[in-house]
Amino acid sequence: AQSVAQPEDQVNVAEGNPLTVKCTYSVSGNPYLFWYVQYPNRGLQFLLKYITGDNLVKGSYGFEAEFNKSQTSFHLKKPSALVSDSALYFCAVGGSQGNLIFGKGTKLSVKP
Amino acid sequence: DTGVSQDPRHKITKRGQNVTFRCDPISEHNRLYWYRQTLGQGPEFLTYFQNEAQLEKSRLLSDRFSAERPKGSFSTLEIQRTEQGDSAMYLCASSSRGGPEETQYFGPGTRLLVL
């Protein structure tokens, strides 16, 4: 069965510092991996995805993610965090029916 | 290009009542998905449509849940005889095509509270 895991419930970062939100996956076959962000009482916004090719994927709002096949990881990164980046971040893998299988989410808190 | 819309945004109902939620996908998107999100969890897949055909029903949480997409455009999700455990955020998403590599675009969700 396909799954993703987000090992951290919360990540705290100071504004201006780099941030990393971790995700590991378990997939049979080629993984299709996604990151979404959710602001309070809102739906999910797509940030980026990995399908194939370059292991470093660039997305919206300055975010990027690094696909690492040997470590089965797809960590989300940003070189310099903003207070406005504070939100809930979800990693997901594309399922066989085209549905998304989500992790439990990581709350990112960026303090000024 | 308007995004995915959902109506209502909030619904409060009493246990035992029926509720219906509507989702309007991005125009010309063939795939439409429903998810449920409870507090502290990621969204959980419920069902999906390819045009008007419902291709997966087994993930619906019980026979009290049903969904339709009669003309291949908007969709409705109905919960009959609601229970307190049905309280959650119900999310709709659409994509232009099917497949695990396709990006899904989500609506703002309908938050249901069952008293």
PDB file of C-alpha atoms in Angstrom:
ATOM      1  CA  ALA A   1       0.000   0.000   0.000  1.00  0.00           C
ATOM      2  CA  GLN A   2       1.169   3.506  -0.754  1.00  0.00           C
ATOM      3  CA  SER A   3       1.695   5.919   2.090  1.00  0.00           C
ATOM      4  CA  VAL A   4       3.555   9.006   3.207  1.00  0.00           C
ATOM      5  CA  ALA A   5       4.758   9.932   6.657  1.00  0.00           C
ATOM      6  CA  GLN A   6       5.436  13.348   8.116  1.00  0.00           C
ATOM      7  CA  PRO A   7       7.491  12.678  11.230  1.00  0.00           C
ATOM      8  CA  GLU A   8       7.137  16.153  12.752  1.00  0.00           C
ATOM      9  CA  ASP A   9       3.822  17.474  14.027  1.00  0.00           C
ATOM     10  CA  GLN A  10       5.263  20.977  14.279  1.00  0.00           C
ATOM     11  CA  VAL A  11       8.294  22.860  13.002  1.00  0.00           C
ATOM     12  CA  ASN A  12       9.349  26.176  14.513  1.00  0.00           C
ATOM     13  CA  VAL A  13      11.587  28.534  12.564  1.00  0.00           C
ATOM     14  CA  ALA A  14      12.719  32.111  12.983  1.00  0.00           C
ATOM     15  CA  GLU A  15      11.902  34.506  10.155  1.00  0.00           C
ATOM     16  CA  GLY A  16      14.741  34.699   7.663  1.00  0.00           C
ATOM     17  CA  ASN A  17      16.116  31.268   8.537  1.00  0.00           C
ATOM     18  CA  PRO A  18      15.913  28.289   6.191  1.00  0.00           C
ATOM     19  CA  LEU A  19      13.100  25.842   6.770  1.00  0.00           C
ATOM     20  CA  THR A  20      12.674  22.132   6.107  1.00  0.00           C
ATOM     21  CA  VAL A  21       9.482  20.117   6.444  1.00  0.00           C
ATOM     22  CA  LYS A  22      10.116  16.392   6.219  1.00  0.00           C
ATOM     23  CA  CYS A  23       8.259  13.708   4.304  1.00  0.00           C
ATOM     24  CA  THR A  24       9.066  10.068   3.627  1.00  0.00           C
ATOM     25  CA  TYR A  25       7.150   7.803   1.308  1.00  0.00           C
ATOM     26  CA  SER A  26       6.404   4.139   0.748  1.00  0.00           C
ATOM     27  CA  VAL A  27       5.403   3.363  -2.827  1.00  0.00           C
ATOM     28  CA  SER A  28       5.549   0.385  -5.125  1.00  0.00           C
ATOM     29  CA  GLY A  29       6.605   1.625  -8.527  1.00  0.00           C
ATOM     30  CA  ASN A  30       7.261   5.203  -9.516  1.00  0.00           C
ATOM     31  CA  PRO A  31       6.304   7.761  -6.882  1.00  0.00           C
ATOM     32  CA  TYR A  32       4.293  10.833  -7.756  1.00  0.00           C
ATOM     33  CA  LEU A  33       4.743  13.183  -4.814  1.00  0.00           C
ATOM     34  CA  PHE A  34       3.032  16.436  -3.925  1.00  0.00           C
ATOM     35  CA  TRP A  35       3.164  19.212  -1.368  1.00  0.00           C
ATOM     36  CA  TYR A  36       0.102  21.246  -0.425  1.00  0.00           C
ATOM     37  CA  VAL A  37      -0.351  24.080   2.075  1.00  0.00           C
ATOM     38  CA  GLN A  38      -3.476  24.796   4.099  1.00  0.00           C
ATOM     39  CA  TYR A  39      -4.229  28.075   5.814  1.00  0.00           C
ATOM     40  CA  PRO A  40      -6.775  28.156   8.681  1.00  0.00           C
ATOM     41  CA  ASN A  41     -10.306  27.269   7.595  1.00  0.00           C
ATOM     42  CA  ARG A  42      -9.239  27.092   3.965  1.00  0.00           C
ATOM     43  CA  GLY A  43      -8.826  24.407   1.353  1.00  0.00           C
ATOM     44  CA  LEU A  44      -5.492  23.066   0.194  1.00  0.00           C
ATOM     45  CA  GLN A  45      -3.243  25.018  -2.158  1.00  0.00           C
ATOM     46  CA  PHE A  46      -0.879  23.172  -4.478  1.00  0.00           C
ATOM     47  CA  LEU A  47       2.797  24.026  -3.996  1.00  0.00           C
ATOM     48  CA  LEU A  48       4.764  21.589  -6.143  1.00  0.00           C
ATOM     49  CA  LYS A  49       5.064  18.026  -7.349  1.00  0.00           C
ATOM     50  CA  TYR A  50       7.634  15.468  -8.419  1.00  0.00           C
ATOM     51  CA  ILE A  51       6.886  13.216 -11.355  1.00  0.00           C
ATOM     52  CA  THR A  52      10.238  12.359 -12.866  1.00  0.00           C
ATOM     53  CA  GLY A  53      13.503  13.992 -13.848  1.00  0.00           C
ATOM     54  CA  ASP A  54      15.374  16.551 -11.794  1.00  0.00           C
ATOM     55  CA  ASN A  55      15.444  15.667  -8.107  1.00  0.00           C
ATOM     56  CA  LEU A  56      15.090  19.311  -7.086  1.00  0.00           C
ATOM     57  CA  VAL A  57      11.613  20.601  -7.795  1.00  0.00           C
ATOM     58  CA  LYS A  58      10.783  24.293  -7.612  1.00  0.00           C
ATOM     59  CA  GLY A  59       7.300  25.460  -6.721  1.00  0.00           C
ATOM     60  CA  SER A  60       5.180  28.380  -5.647  1.00  0.00           C
ATOM     61  CA  TYR A  61       6.112  31.092  -3.130  1.00  0.00           C
ATOM     62  CA  GLY A  62       9.829  30.236  -3.196  1.00  0.00           C
ATOM     63  CA  PHE A  63       9.385  26.668  -1.991  1.00  0.00           C
ATOM     64  CA  GLU A  64      11.323  23.742  -3.370  1.00  0.00           C
ATOM     65  CA  ALA A  65      11.523  20.052  -2.582  1.00  0.00           C
ATOM     66  CA  GLU A  66      14.243  17.486  -2.943  1.00  0.00           C
ATOM     67  CA  PHE A  67      13.410  13.973  -4.074  1.00  0.00           C
ATOM     68  CA  ASN A  68      15.778  11.363  -2.665  1.00  0.00           C
ATOM     69  CA  LYS A  69      15.127   7.860  -3.929  1.00  0.00           C
ATOM     70  CA  SER A  70      17.650   6.095  -1.716  1.00  0.00           C
ATOM     71  CA  GLN A  71      16.196   7.658   1.414  1.00  0.00           C
ATOM     72  CA  THR A  72      12.606   7.555   0.101  1.00  0.00           C
ATOM     73  CA  SER A  73      12.203  11.174   1.103  1.00  0.00           C
ATOM     74  CA  PHE A  74      10.673  14.300  -0.391  1.00  0.00           C
ATOM     75  CA  HIS A  75      11.483  17.144   1.998  1.00  0.00           C
ATOM     76  CA  LEU A  76      10.053  20.623   1.478  1.00  0.00           C
ATOM     77  CA  LYS A  77      12.493  23.506   1.783  1.00  0.00           C
ATOM     78  CA  LYS A  78      12.707  27.259   1.615  1.00  0.00           C
ATOM     79  CA  PRO A  79      15.924  29.276   1.937  1.00  0.00           C
ATOM     80  CA  SER A  80      14.422  32.132   3.958  1.00  0.00           C
ATOM     81  CA  ALA A  81      11.186  31.714   5.918  1.00  0.00           C
ATOM     82  CA  LEU A  82       8.502  34.392   6.151  1.00  0.00           C
ATOM     83  CA  VAL A  83       5.972  34.857   8.946  1.00  0.00           C
ATOM     84  CA  SER A  84       3.293  34.466   6.270  1.00  0.00           C
ATOM     85  CA  ASP A  85       4.557  30.919   5.585  1.00  0.00           C
ATOM     86  CA  SER A  86       3.021  29.824   8.892  1.00  0.00           C
ATOM     87  CA  ALA A  87       0.426  27.204   7.959  1.00  0.00           C
ATOM     88  CA  LEU A  88      -0.249  23.483   7.801  1.00  0.00           C
ATOM     89  CA  TYR A  89       1.758  21.571   5.196  1.00  0.00           C
ATOM     90  CA  PHE A  90       0.740  18.253   3.713  1.00  0.00           C
ATOM     91  CA  CYS A  91       2.793  15.772   1.761  1.00  0.00           C
ATOM     92  CA  ALA A  92       0.871  13.416  -0.525  1.00  0.00           C
ATOM     93  CA  VAL A  93       1.450  10.593  -2.964  1.00  0.00           C
ATOM     94  CA  GLY A  94      -0.634   9.899  -6.052  1.00  0.00           C
ATOM     95  CA  GLY A  95      -2.674   6.720  -5.669  1.00  0.00           C
ATOM     96  CA  SER A  96      -3.514   4.137  -8.316  1.00  0.00           C
ATOM     97  CA  GLN A  97      -6.980   5.617  -8.821  1.00  0.00           C
ATOM     98  CA  GLY A  98      -5.655   9.123  -9.208  1.00  0.00           C
ATOM     99  CA  ASN A  99      -6.608   9.974  -5.649  1.00  0.00           C
ATOM    100  CA  LEU A 100      -4.130  11.586  -3.281  1.00  0.00           C
ATOM    101  CA  ILE A 101      -2.920   9.839  -0.133  1.00  0.00           C
ATOM    102  CA  PHE A 102      -1.952  12.419   2.453  1.00  0.00           C
ATOM    103  CA  GLY A 103       0.283  12.505   5.476  1.00  0.00           C
ATOM    104  CA  LYS A 104      -1.017  13.829   8.788  1.00  0.00           C
ATOM    105  CA  GLY A 105       0.399  17.267   8.169  1.00  0.00           C
ATOM    106  CA  THR A 106       3.082  19.429   9.745  1.00  0.00           C
ATOM    107  CA  LYS A 107       2.301  22.751  11.359  1.00  0.00           C
ATOM    108  CA  LEU A 108       4.909  25.332  10.437  1.00  0.00           C
ATOM    109  CA  SER A 109       5.310  28.280  12.764  1.00  0.00           C
ATOM    110  CA  VAL A 110       7.562  31.142  11.691  1.00  0.00           C
ATOM    111  CA  LYS A 111       8.266  33.688  14.400  1.00  0.00           C
ATOM    112  CA  PRO A 112       9.468  37.241  13.742  1.00  0.00           C
TER     113      PRO A 112
ATOM    114  CA  ASP B   1     -10.062  30.513 -14.677  1.00  0.00           C
ATOM    115  CA  THR B   2     -12.205  30.374 -11.560  1.00  0.00           C
ATOM    116  CA  GLY B   3     -11.188  27.828  -9.002  1.00  0.00           C
ATOM    117  CA  VAL B   4     -13.129  25.046  -7.372  1.00  0.00           C
ATOM    118  CA  SER B   5     -16.085  26.332  -5.377  1.00  0.00           C
ATOM    119  CA  GLN B   6     -18.056  24.641  -2.635  1.00  0.00           C
ATOM    120  CA  ASP B   7     -21.360  25.491  -1.034  1.00  0.00           C
ATOM    121  CA  PRO B   8     -22.155  25.965   1.765  1.00  0.00           C
ATOM    122  CA  ARG B   9     -18.914  26.881   3.495  1.00  0.00           C
ATOM    123  CA  HIS B  10     -20.350  25.992   6.882  1.00  0.00           C
ATOM    124  CA  LYS B  11     -23.223  23.761   7.938  1.00  0.00           C
ATOM    125  CA  ILE B  12     -24.580  23.139  11.407  1.00  0.00           C
ATOM    126  CA  THR B  13     -27.171  20.414  11.711  1.00  0.00           C
ATOM    127  CA  LYS B  14     -28.793  18.233  14.311  1.00  0.00           C
ATOM    128  CA  ARG B  15     -28.079  14.548  14.590  1.00  0.00           C
ATOM    129  CA  GLY B  16     -30.352  12.527  12.340  1.00  0.00           C
ATOM    130  CA  GLN B  17     -30.851  15.234   9.720  1.00  0.00           C
ATOM    131  CA  ASN B  18     -29.776  14.885   6.101  1.00  0.00           C
ATOM    132  CA  VAL B  19     -27.286  17.301   4.579  1.00  0.00           C
ATOM    133  CA  THR B  20     -26.156  17.927   1.008  1.00  0.00           C
ATOM    134  CA  PHE B  21     -23.025  19.698  -0.144  1.00  0.00           C
ATOM    135  CA  ARG B  22     -22.306  21.036  -3.603  1.00  0.00           C
ATOM    136  CA  CYS B  23     -19.016  21.264  -5.487  1.00  0.00           C
ATOM    137  CA  ASP B  24     -18.389  23.131  -8.730  1.00  0.00           C
ATOM    138  CA  PRO B  25     -15.066  22.063 -10.262  1.00  0.00           C
ATOM    139  CA  ILE B  26     -12.821  24.062 -12.539  1.00  0.00           C
ATOM    140  CA  SER B  27     -14.595  24.171 -15.875  1.00  0.00           C
ATOM    141  CA  GLU B  28     -13.595  21.401 -18.286  1.00  0.00           C
ATOM    142  CA  HIS B  29     -12.010  19.334 -15.533  1.00  0.00           C
ATOM    143  CA  ASN B  30     -13.090  15.764 -16.066  1.00  0.00           C
ATOM    144  CA  ARG B  31     -12.081  14.368 -12.714  1.00  0.00           C
ATOM    145  CA  LEU B  32     -13.772  15.334  -9.460  1.00  0.00           C
ATOM    146  CA  TYR B  33     -12.793  14.008  -6.031  1.00  0.00           C
ATOM    147  CA  TRP B  34     -14.321  14.179  -2.564  1.00  0.00           C
ATOM    148  CA  TYR B  35     -12.234  14.006   0.611  1.00  0.00           C
ATOM    149  CA  ARG B  36     -12.970  14.268   4.312  1.00  0.00           C
ATOM    150  CA  GLN B  37     -10.616  15.953   6.744  1.00  0.00           C
ATOM    151  CA  THR B  38     -10.952  15.585  10.494  1.00  0.00           C
ATOM    152  CA  LEU B  39      -9.080  17.658  13.038  1.00  0.00           C
ATOM    153  CA  GLY B  40      -5.383  16.921  13.137  1.00  0.00           C
ATOM    154  CA  GLN B  41      -5.464  14.620  10.131  1.00  0.00           C
ATOM    155  CA  GLY B  42      -4.758  14.839   6.452  1.00  0.00           C
ATOM    156  CA  PRO B  43      -7.608  14.604   3.949  1.00  0.00           C
ATOM    157  CA  GLU B  44      -9.040  11.126   3.457  1.00  0.00           C
ATOM    158  CA  PHE B  45     -10.236  10.069   0.014  1.00  0.00           C
ATOM    159  CA  LEU B  46     -13.942   9.225  -0.263  1.00  0.00           C
ATOM    160  CA  THR B  47     -14.950   8.918  -3.920  1.00  0.00           C
ATOM    161  CA  TYR B  48     -14.304  10.240  -7.398  1.00  0.00           C
ATOM    162  CA  PHE B  49     -15.924  10.823 -10.773  1.00  0.00           C
ATOM    163  CA  GLN B  50     -14.677  10.716 -14.324  1.00  0.00           C
ATOM    164  CA  ASN B  51     -17.202  12.983 -16.030  1.00  0.00           C
ATOM    165  CA  GLU B  52     -20.552  11.677 -14.747  1.00  0.00           C
ATOM    166  CA  ALA B  53     -19.328   8.164 -13.916  1.00  0.00           C
ATOM    167  CA  GLN B  54     -18.572   7.388 -10.296  1.00  0.00           C
ATOM    168  CA  LEU B  55     -15.572   5.086 -10.488  1.00  0.00           C
ATOM    169  CA  GLU B  56     -14.958   4.401  -6.806  1.00  0.00           C
ATOM    170  CA  LYS B  57     -17.556   4.065  -4.085  1.00  0.00           C
ATOM    171  CA  SER B  58     -16.004   1.639  -1.644  1.00  0.00           C
ATOM    172  CA  ARG B  59     -14.182   4.369   0.274  1.00  0.00           C
ATOM    173  CA  LEU B  60     -17.395   6.121   1.217  1.00  0.00           C
ATOM    174  CA  LEU B  61     -17.582   5.840   4.970  1.00  0.00           C
ATOM    175  CA  SER B  62     -20.952   4.134   5.185  1.00  0.00           C
ATOM    176  CA  ASP B  63     -24.118   3.626   3.170  1.00  0.00           C
ATOM    177  CA  ARG B  64     -25.351   6.907   4.612  1.00  0.00           C
ATOM    178  CA  PHE B  65     -22.934   8.681   2.264  1.00  0.00           C
ATOM    179  CA  SER B  66     -23.694   9.096  -1.417  1.00  0.00           C
ATOM    180  CA  ALA B  67     -22.433  11.309  -4.213  1.00  0.00           C
ATOM    181  CA  GLU B  68     -23.612  12.271  -7.670  1.00  0.00           C
ATOM    182  CA  ARG B  69     -22.344  14.169 -10.661  1.00  0.00           C
ATOM    183  CA  PRO B  70     -25.379  13.980 -12.929  1.00  0.00           C
ATOM    184  CA  LYS B  71     -24.231  15.987 -15.926  1.00  0.00           C
ATOM    185  CA  GLY B  72     -20.517  15.696 -15.494  1.00  0.00           C
ATOM    186  CA  SER B  73     -20.225  19.218 -14.145  1.00  0.00           C
ATOM    187  CA  PHE B  74     -21.070  19.970 -10.497  1.00  0.00           C
ATOM    188  CA  SER B  75     -21.270  17.249  -7.873  1.00  0.00           C
ATOM    189  CA  THR B  76     -23.211  16.750  -4.667  1.00  0.00           C
ATOM    190  CA  LEU B  77     -22.301  14.789  -1.568  1.00  0.00           C
ATOM    191  CA  GLU B  78     -25.183  13.754   0.656  1.00  0.00           C
ATOM    192  CA  ILE B  79     -25.031  12.414   4.182  1.00  0.00           C
ATOM    193  CA  GLN B  80     -28.213  10.881   5.486  1.00  0.00           C
ATOM    194  CA  ARG B  81     -29.106  10.530   9.168  1.00  0.00           C
ATOM    195  CA  THR B  82     -26.070  12.484  10.268  1.00  0.00           C
ATOM    196  CA  GLU B  83     -24.106  11.430  13.345  1.00  0.00           C
ATOM    197  CA  GLN B  84     -21.795  13.466  15.549  1.00  0.00           C
ATOM    198  CA  GLY B  85     -18.865  11.546  14.111  1.00  0.00           C
ATOM    199  CA  ASP B  86     -19.625  13.026  10.692  1.00  0.00           C
ATOM    200  CA  SER B  87     -18.430  16.432  11.899  1.00  0.00           C
ATOM    201  CA  ALA B  88     -15.485  17.288   9.676  1.00  0.00           C
ATOM    202  CA  MET B  89     -14.337  19.378   6.753  1.00  0.00           C
ATOM    203  CA  TYR B  90     -15.485  18.006   3.392  1.00  0.00           C
ATOM    204  CA  LEU B  91     -13.193  18.922   0.541  1.00  0.00           C
ATOM    205  CA  CYS B  92     -13.735  18.719  -3.172  1.00  0.00           C
ATOM    206  CA  ALA B  93     -10.957  18.710  -5.760  1.00  0.00           C
ATOM    207  CA  SER B  94     -10.787  18.543  -9.519  1.00  0.00           C
ATOM    208  CA  SER B  95      -8.171  17.718 -12.142  1.00  0.00           C
ATOM    209  CA  SER B  96      -8.104  17.938 -15.897  1.00  0.00           C
ATOM    210  CA  ARG B  97      -7.284  14.272 -16.321  1.00  0.00           C
ATOM    211  CA  GLY B  98      -6.967  11.167 -14.245  1.00  0.00           C
ATOM    212  CA  GLY B  99      -3.762   9.529 -13.154  1.00  0.00           C
ATOM    213  CA  PRO B 100      -1.572   9.626 -10.060  1.00  0.00           C
ATOM    214  CA  GLU B 101       0.643  12.333 -11.556  1.00  0.00           C
ATOM    215  CA  GLU B 102      -2.120  14.859 -12.115  1.00  0.00           C
ATOM    216  CA  THR B 103      -2.390  17.946  -9.939  1.00  0.00           C
ATOM    217  CA  GLN B 104      -5.634  18.271  -8.051  1.00  0.00           C
ATOM    218  CA  TYR B 105      -7.039  21.689  -7.233  1.00  0.00           C
ATOM    219  CA  PHE B 106      -9.053  21.978  -4.062  1.00  0.00           C
ATOM    220  CA  GLY B 107     -12.051  24.035  -3.094  1.00  0.00           C
ATOM    221  CA  PRO B 108     -12.329  25.900   0.218  1.00  0.00           C
ATOM    222  CA  GLY B 109     -14.242  23.061   1.832  1.00  0.00           C
ATOM    223  CA  THR B 110     -17.533  22.699   3.686  1.00  0.00           C
ATOM    224  CA  ARG B 111     -17.201  22.488   7.444  1.00  0.00           C
ATOM    225  CA  LEU B 112     -19.930  20.324   8.962  1.00  0.00           C
ATOM    226  CA  LEU B 113     -20.861  20.363  12.612  1.00  0.00           C
ATOM    227  CA  VAL B 114     -23.389  17.814  13.824  1.00  0.00           C
ATOM    228  CA  LEU B 115     -24.937  18.625  17.193  1.00  0.00           C
TER     229      LEU B 115
END
